[in-house]
Short mmCIF file of C-alpha atoms in Angstrom, two decimals:
data_model
loop_
_atom_site.label_atom_id
_atom_site.label_comp_id
_atom_site.label_asym_id
_atom_site.label_seq_id
_atom_site.Cartn_x
_atom_site.Cartn_y
_atom_site.Cartn_z
CA UNK A 1075 -13.49 7.70 20.46
CA UNK A 1076 -11.74 10.47 17.97
CA UNK A 1077 -11.98 10.01 14.17
CA UNK A 1078 -12.00 11.16 10.83
CA UNK A 1079 -14.76 11.00 9.44
CA UNK A 1080 -17.21 12.32 6.30
CA UNK A 1081 -20.53 12.50 5.92
CA UNK A 1082 -21.20 12.95 1.79
CA UNK A 1083 -18.75 11.98 -0.78
CA UNK A 1084 -16.62 15.00 -2.11
CA UNK A 1085 -13.32 17.21 -1.96
CA UNK A 1086 -11.07 16.93 1.26
CA UNK A 1087 -12.99 20.03 3.09
CA UNK A 1088 -15.63 16.93 3.89
CA UNK A 1089 -13.09 15.14 5.84
CA UNK A 1090 -13.59 15.99 9.75
CA UNK A 1091 -12.10 14.80 13.09
CA UNK A 1092 -15.25 13.92 15.65
CA UNK A 1093 -16.42 11.68 18.39
CA UNK A 1094 -17.45 8.78 16.51
CA UNK A 1095 -19.03 4.98 18.28
CA UNK A 1096 -16.32 2.63 19.05
CA UNK A 1097 -16.12 -0.51 16.90
CA UNK A 1098 -15.98 -4.13 18.43
CA UNK A 1099 -14.61 -7.26 16.65
CA UNK A 1100 -16.59 -9.89 15.26
CA UNK A 1101 -15.53 -13.13 14.55
CA UNK A 1102 -12.35 -13.78 13.83
CA UNK A 1103 -11.01 -10.20 14.05
CA UNK A 1104 -9.10 -7.74 16.86
CA UNK A 1105 -9.53 -4.61 17.44
CA UNK A 1106 -6.58 -2.10 18.10
CA UNK A 1107 -6.13 1.26 19.44
CA UNK A 1108 -4.21 2.81 16.28
CA UNK A 1109 -0.74 4.46 17.20
CA UNK A 1110 -1.06 5.56 13.26
CA UNK A 1111 -3.20 4.98 10.46
CA UNK A 1112 -1.59 5.06 6.04
CA UNK A 1113 -3.50 7.23 3.11
CA UNK A 1114 -3.77 5.19 0.75
CA UNK A 1115 -4.91 6.22 -3.01
CA UNK A 1116 -8.33 3.90 -2.90
CA UNK A 1117 -8.90 6.09 0.58
CA UNK A 1118 -9.50 9.33 -1.68
CA UNK A 1119 -11.45 7.54 -4.09
CA UNK A 1120 -13.51 6.02 -2.07
CA UNK A 1121 -13.98 9.33 -0.06
CA UNK A 1122 -14.53 11.21 -3.75
CA UNK A 1123 -17.45 8.81 -4.59
CA UNK A 1124 -15.28 8.03 -7.91
CA UNK A 1125 -15.27 4.43 -7.25
CA UNK A 1126 -18.47 4.53 -5.27
CA UNK A 1127 -20.44 1.95 -7.89
CA UNK A 1128 -17.85 -1.06 -7.21
CA UNK A 1129 -16.75 0.36 -3.86
CA UNK A 1130 -19.77 1.63 -1.70
CA UNK A 1131 -19.63 2.55 1.82
CA UNK A 1132 -21.77 3.70 4.82
CA UNK A 1133 -21.95 7.15 5.33
CA UNK A 1134 -20.37 8.85 7.70
CA UNK A 1135 -17.49 7.08 7.31
CA UNK A 1136 -14.31 6.87 8.75
CA UNK A 1137 -11.46 6.85 5.97
CA UNK A 1138 -8.32 4.04 6.04
CA UNK A 1139 -7.85 0.27 5.15
CA UNK A 1140 -4.74 -0.20 7.43
CA UNK A 1141 -3.45 1.27 10.55
CA UNK A 1142 -1.16 -0.01 13.25
CA UNK A 1143 -1.31 -0.52 17.03
CA UNK A 1144 -1.09 -2.46 20.04
CA UNK A 1145 -4.69 -5.10 20.58
CA UNK A 1146 -6.72 -4.04 22.96
CA UNK A 1147 -9.67 -6.16 22.46
CA UNK A 1148 -9.81 -10.26 20.67
CA UNK A 1149 -12.80 -11.53 18.50
CA UNK A 1150 -14.16 -14.51 19.20
CA UNK A 1151 -12.24 -17.72 17.81
CA UNK A 1152 -8.88 -15.59 17.71
CA UNK A 1153 -5.62 -17.83 18.63
CA UNK A 1154 -2.15 -16.74 18.62
CA UNK A 1155 -2.80 -12.70 19.40
CA UNK A 1156 -3.22 -11.07 22.88
CA UNK A 1157 -4.21 -8.09 24.60
CA UNK A 1158 -1.00 -5.61 24.60
CA UNK A 1159 0.55 -7.42 21.17
CA UNK A 1160 1.80 -4.89 18.87
CA UNK A 1161 0.69 -5.23 15.35
CA UNK A 1162 0.03 -4.24 11.62
CA UNK A 1163 -2.66 -4.93 9.46
CA UNK A 1164 -5.69 -4.40 7.30
CA UNK A 1165 -9.90 -3.86 8.28
CA UNK A 1166 -12.49 -3.12 5.31
CA UNK A 1167 -12.30 -0.20 2.60
CA UNK A 1168 -13.02 1.83 5.70
CA UNK A 1169 -12.44 2.55 9.36
CA UNK A 1170 -8.69 2.81 10.24
CA UNK A 1171 -8.12 6.32 10.77
CA UNK A 1172 -9.35 6.09 14.34
CA UNK A 1173 -8.84 5.81 18.43
CA UNK A 1174 -9.91 2.20 17.50
CA UNK A 1175 -9.93 0.07 14.37
CA UNK A 1176 -10.35 -3.20 13.69
CA UNK A 1177 -8.47 -5.51 11.65
CA UNK A 1178 -9.64 -9.11 9.85
CA UNK A 1179 -5.77 -9.77 8.94
CA UNK A 1180 -2.29 -9.01 11.07
CA UNK A 1181 0.88 -9.74 11.62
CA UNK A 1182 3.03 -8.77 14.45
CA UNK A 1183 4.81 -5.44 14.53
CA UNK A 1184 8.78 -6.08 13.62
CA UNK A 1185 10.43 -4.18 16.20
CA UNK A 1186 12.50 -2.99 13.62
CA UNK A 1187 9.45 -0.75 12.40
CA UNK A 1188 8.38 2.19 13.84
CA UNK A 1189 4.90 2.76 14.06
CA UNK A 1190 4.52 4.63 11.32
CA UNK A 1191 6.49 2.13 8.92
CA UNK A 1192 4.29 0.27 10.58
CA UNK A 1193 1.42 1.95 9.57
CA UNK A 1194 2.69 2.02 6.18
CA UNK A 1195 3.25 -1.35 5.67
CA UNK A 1196 -0.41 -3.53 5.20
CA UNK A 1197 -1.63 -2.73 2.07
CA UNK A 1198 1.07 -1.66 0.45
CA UNK A 1199 2.81 -5.05 1.40
CA UNK A 1200 0.32 -7.21 -0.01
CA UNK A 1201 -0.66 -5.20 -3.08
CA UNK A 1202 3.48 -5.41 -4.06
CA UNK A 1203 3.53 -9.49 -3.17
CA UNK A 1204 0.23 -9.76 -5.16
CA UNK A 1205 1.68 -8.55 -8.08
CA UNK A 1206 5.20 -10.14 -7.94
CA UNK A 1207 3.75 -13.39 -6.93
CA UNK A 1208 1.41 -13.63 -10.30
CA UNK A 1209 5.32 -13.63 -11.77
CA UNK A 1210 6.62 -16.48 -10.75
CA UNK A 1211 9.92 -17.55 -8.62
CA UNK A 1212 12.15 -14.33 -8.94
CA UNK A 1213 15.36 -15.40 -7.84
CA UNK A 1214 17.80 -14.64 -10.68
CA UNK A 1215 15.27 -12.80 -12.81
CA UNK A 1216 15.54 -8.88 -14.09
CA UNK A 1217 12.36 -7.53 -13.19
CA UNK A 1218 10.91 -3.67 -14.14
CA UNK A 1219 8.48 -2.44 -12.15
CA UNK A 1220 6.66 0.69 -13.43
CA UNK A 1221 6.24 3.43 -10.42
CA UNK A 1222 8.81 2.10 -8.81
CA UNK A 1223 9.42 4.95 -6.03
CA UNK A 1224 5.63 4.91 -4.33
CA UNK A 1225 3.90 3.09 -1.64
CA UNK A 1226 3.10 -0.12 -3.29
CA UNK A 1227 6.55 0.01 -5.97
CA UNK A 1228 8.76 1.02 -3.34
CA UNK A 1229 8.18 -2.31 -1.30
CA UNK A 1230 7.73 -4.10 -4.53
CA UNK A 1231 11.21 -2.84 -4.88
CA UNK A 1232 12.35 -4.27 -1.89
CA UNK A 1233 10.66 -7.50 -1.56
CA UNK A 1234 11.89 -8.15 -5.35
CA UNK A 1235 15.24 -8.06 -4.20
CA UNK A 1236 14.75 -10.15 -1.40
CA UNK A 1237 13.86 -12.74 -3.48
CA UNK A 1238 16.84 -12.63 -5.34
CA UNK A 1239 15.78 -10.79 -8.51
CA UNK A 1240 17.62 -7.79 -10.27
CA UNK A 1241 14.94 -4.99 -9.95
CA UNK A 1242 14.85 -2.05 -12.81
CA UNK A 1243 12.59 0.74 -11.39
CA UNK A 1244 10.76 3.34 -13.27
CA UNK A 1245 10.72 7.14 -11.23
CA UNK A 1246 10.81 10.86 -11.88
CA UNK A 1247 14.67 11.61 -11.97
CA UNK A 1248 14.13 13.43 -8.25
CA UNK A 1249 13.06 9.70 -6.52
CA UNK A 1250 16.26 7.90 -8.30
CA UNK A 1251 18.99 8.52 -5.66
CA UNK A 1252 15.99 6.83 -3.58
CA UNK A 1253 15.51 4.26 -5.95
CA UNK A 1254 19.01 3.14 -6.08
CA UNK A 1255 18.93 2.83 -1.77
CA UNK A 1256 16.33 0.39 -1.85
CA UNK A 1257 18.59 -1.37 -4.96
CA UNK A 1258 16.99 -0.57 -7.94
CA UNK A 1259 18.43 0.33 -10.76
CA UNK A 1260 16.90 3.73 -11.88
CA UNK A 1261 15.66 4.89 -14.93
CA UNK A 1262 12.73 7.25 -16.17
CA UNK A 1263 9.50 6.21 -17.49
CA UNK A 1264 7.77 7.30 -20.84
CA UNK A 1265 8.50 7.34 -24.09
CA UNK A 1266 12.21 5.27 -25.55
CA UNK A 1267 11.64 2.98 -21.77
CA UNK A 1268 12.07 -0.27 -24.39
CA UNK A 1269 15.78 1.89 -25.62
CA UNK A 1270 16.66 2.26 -21.92
CA UNK A 1271 15.93 -0.49 -20.50
CA UNK A 1272 17.95 -2.53 -23.23
CA UNK A 1273 20.94 -0.48 -22.01
CA UNK A 1274 20.02 -1.26 -18.65
CA UNK A 1275 19.67 -4.95 -18.85
CA UNK A 1276 21.51 -6.32 -22.39
CA UNK A 1277 19.71 -9.71 -21.44
CA UNK A 1278 16.37 -8.18 -21.50
CA UNK A 1279 14.02 -8.30 -19.04
CA UNK A 1280 11.82 -11.51 -17.78
CA UNK A 1281 8.76 -9.88 -15.95
CA UNK A 1282 7.09 -6.54 -15.52
CA UNK A 1283 4.98 -5.15 -12.38
CA UNK A 1284 3.07 -2.18 -13.25
CA UNK A 1285 2.25 0.02 -10.06
CA UNK A 1286 1.46 3.50 -11.56
CA UNK A 1287 -1.41 2.81 -13.95
CA UNK A 1288 0.27 5.32 -16.28
CA UNK A 1289 -1.43 4.39 -19.82
CA UNK A 1290 2.09 2.23 -20.36
CA UNK A 1291 0.48 -1.11 -19.98
CA UNK A 1292 0.87 -1.69 -24.07
CA UNK A 1293 4.52 -0.64 -24.19
CA UNK A 1294 5.27 -3.11 -21.00
CA UNK A 1295 3.60 -6.05 -22.63
CA UNK A 1296 5.77 -5.24 -25.82
CA UNK A 1297 8.62 -4.67 -24.08
CA UNK A 1298 8.54 -8.31 -22.64
CA UNK A 1299 7.08 -9.95 -26.02
CA UNK A 1300 3.98 -12.02 -23.49
CA UNK A 1301 1.49 -10.53 -21.89
CA UNK A 1302 1.97 -13.62 -18.97
CA UNK A 1303 4.86 -12.06 -18.11
CA UNK A 1304 3.31 -8.51 -17.07
CA UNK A 1305 1.02 -8.05 -14.13
CA UNK A 1306 -0.32 -4.97 -12.48
CA UNK A 1307 -1.88 -3.65 -9.60
CA UNK A 1308 -3.56 -1.00 -10.60
CA UNK A 1309 -4.72 -0.45 -14.82
CA UNK A 1310 -7.55 -3.46 -14.23
CA UNK A 1311 -9.75 -2.06 -17.65
CA UNK A 1312 -6.33 -2.23 -20.19
CA UNK A 1313 -5.03 -5.22 -18.30
CA UNK A 1314 -8.51 -6.95 -18.73
CA UNK A 1315 -8.36 -5.76 -22.76
CA UNK A 1316 -4.89 -6.73 -23.09
CA UNK A 1317 -4.81 -10.74 -20.92
CA UNK A 1318 -1.85 -9.68 -18.69
CA UNK A 1319 -2.59 -10.48 -14.85
CA UNK A 1320 -4.00 -8.07 -12.74
CA UNK A 1321 -3.60 -8.78 -8.81
CA UNK A 1322 -5.78 -7.13 -5.98
CA UNK A 1323 -4.79 -6.55 -2.60
CA UNK A 1324 -6.06 -9.18 -0.32
CA UNK A 1325 -6.63 -9.07 3.43
CA UNK A 1326 -3.98 -12.09 3.76
CA UNK A 1327 -2.57 -12.98 6.94
CA UNK A 1328 0.02 -15.07 5.62
CA UNK A 1329 1.32 -12.07 3.51
CA UNK A 1330 1.53 -9.83 6.49
CA UNK A 1331 3.35 -12.39 8.13
CA UNK A 1332 5.76 -12.65 5.22
CA UNK A 1333 6.23 -8.97 5.23
CA UNK A 1334 7.07 -8.84 8.74
CA UNK A 1335 10.02 -11.08 8.68
CA UNK A 1336 11.21 -9.53 6.27
CA UNK A 1337 11.47 -6.99 8.11
CA UNK A 1338 12.77 -8.68 11.17
CA UNK A 1339 15.75 -9.31 8.69
CA UNK A 1340 15.91 -6.53 7.82
CA UNK A 1341 15.45 -6.86 3.70
CA UNK A 1342 11.63 -5.02 3.97
CA UNK A 1343 11.37 -0.88 5.65
CA UNK A 1344 8.45 0.53 4.41
CA UNK A 1345 8.70 3.85 3.05
CA UNK A 1346 6.67 7.09 4.56
CA UNK A 1347 7.22 10.59 2.96
CA UNK A 1348 5.47 12.53 5.27
CA UNK A 1349 3.35 12.42 8.76
CA UNK A 1350 0.34 13.93 9.71
CA UNK A 1351 -1.43 14.06 13.05
CA UNK A 1352 -5.15 12.92 12.89
CA UNK A 1353 -6.24 16.70 12.96
CA UNK A 1354 -4.31 18.02 9.82
CA UNK A 1355 -5.97 14.68 8.12
CA UNK A 1356 -7.62 17.08 5.19
CA UNK A 1357 -3.77 17.53 4.56
CA UNK A 1358 -2.77 14.05 4.52
CA UNK A 1359 -5.01 13.54 1.54
CA UNK A 1360 -4.38 16.24 -0.38
CA UNK A 1361 -0.70 15.63 -0.19
CA UNK A 1362 -1.52 11.78 -1.46
CA UNK A 1363 -4.10 13.07 -4.38
CA UNK A 1364 -1.08 15.10 -5.73
CA UNK A 1365 0.66 11.96 -6.64
CA UNK A 1366 4.09 10.92 -7.15
CA UNK A 1367 5.08 10.25 -3.33
CA UNK A 1368 8.07 8.99 -2.49
CA UNK A 1369 6.66 5.78 -0.29
CA UNK A 1370 3.34 6.54 2.21
CA UNK A 1371 1.41 9.29 3.23
CA UNK A 1372 0.75 8.34 7.51
CA UNK A 1373 -1.48 9.83 9.97
CA UNK A 1374 -0.41 9.63 13.38
CA UNK A 1375 -3.20 8.94 16.05
#
């Protein structure tokens, strides 16, 4: 199969497109013919070697955690899905950006999503849902989402709105119109946030989700007055020190099914900032590394 791979840790120049062995599903897994795969910050952190102590990989490695496509091989014990079904989902830390990918958690892709949108859904949705679920029921509550325009943040905005929350989202001013289109009340991040939020939500903010790891976690705790009312999916080090909830992305098919149902109902559409062909995988990674994205970066197979 054709795949993006890197044979050593390093920058985007280590990425090549070449022939690689076809993967096959083990028990409880499926293989898909990939239509598109997304680029997440964890992908280039793993590729660079920055997190090798926590997430080591066998080299050469195929980057990518989530993908969408059509089922073409089914592992032992798998029920409820058939060859030819259109699905999106998650595999291991690596392996998604190739003609074939093995998934350990998946859901049927709603007809309302394109292949690119489906590819952008899985990791962002389970991460956002994990962070929001740690905060309890959201209906009727006001939620502040720090870093609301990115892949995880934009998913969290739509999911929180669908659950009946009032959402205030922080982002740079160029992304404020985008946040409004998602159903959030936008504001800028950084100094003076508490004062801006007090103007937007005179009755206060109930809970906070941090998706940015921008160093603001202590200020977010101070804003709501209780670390138990704050969760982060990004700032693990400060979370432990401050006592806030930490949510990690999990390969949870129930969360993927929930995201798919929200998509079917028109309440959640994964946002794609840019799509690249496989041959431009290095550009896709460089784009993701620059940050400040509006949604996800997707590689089309």
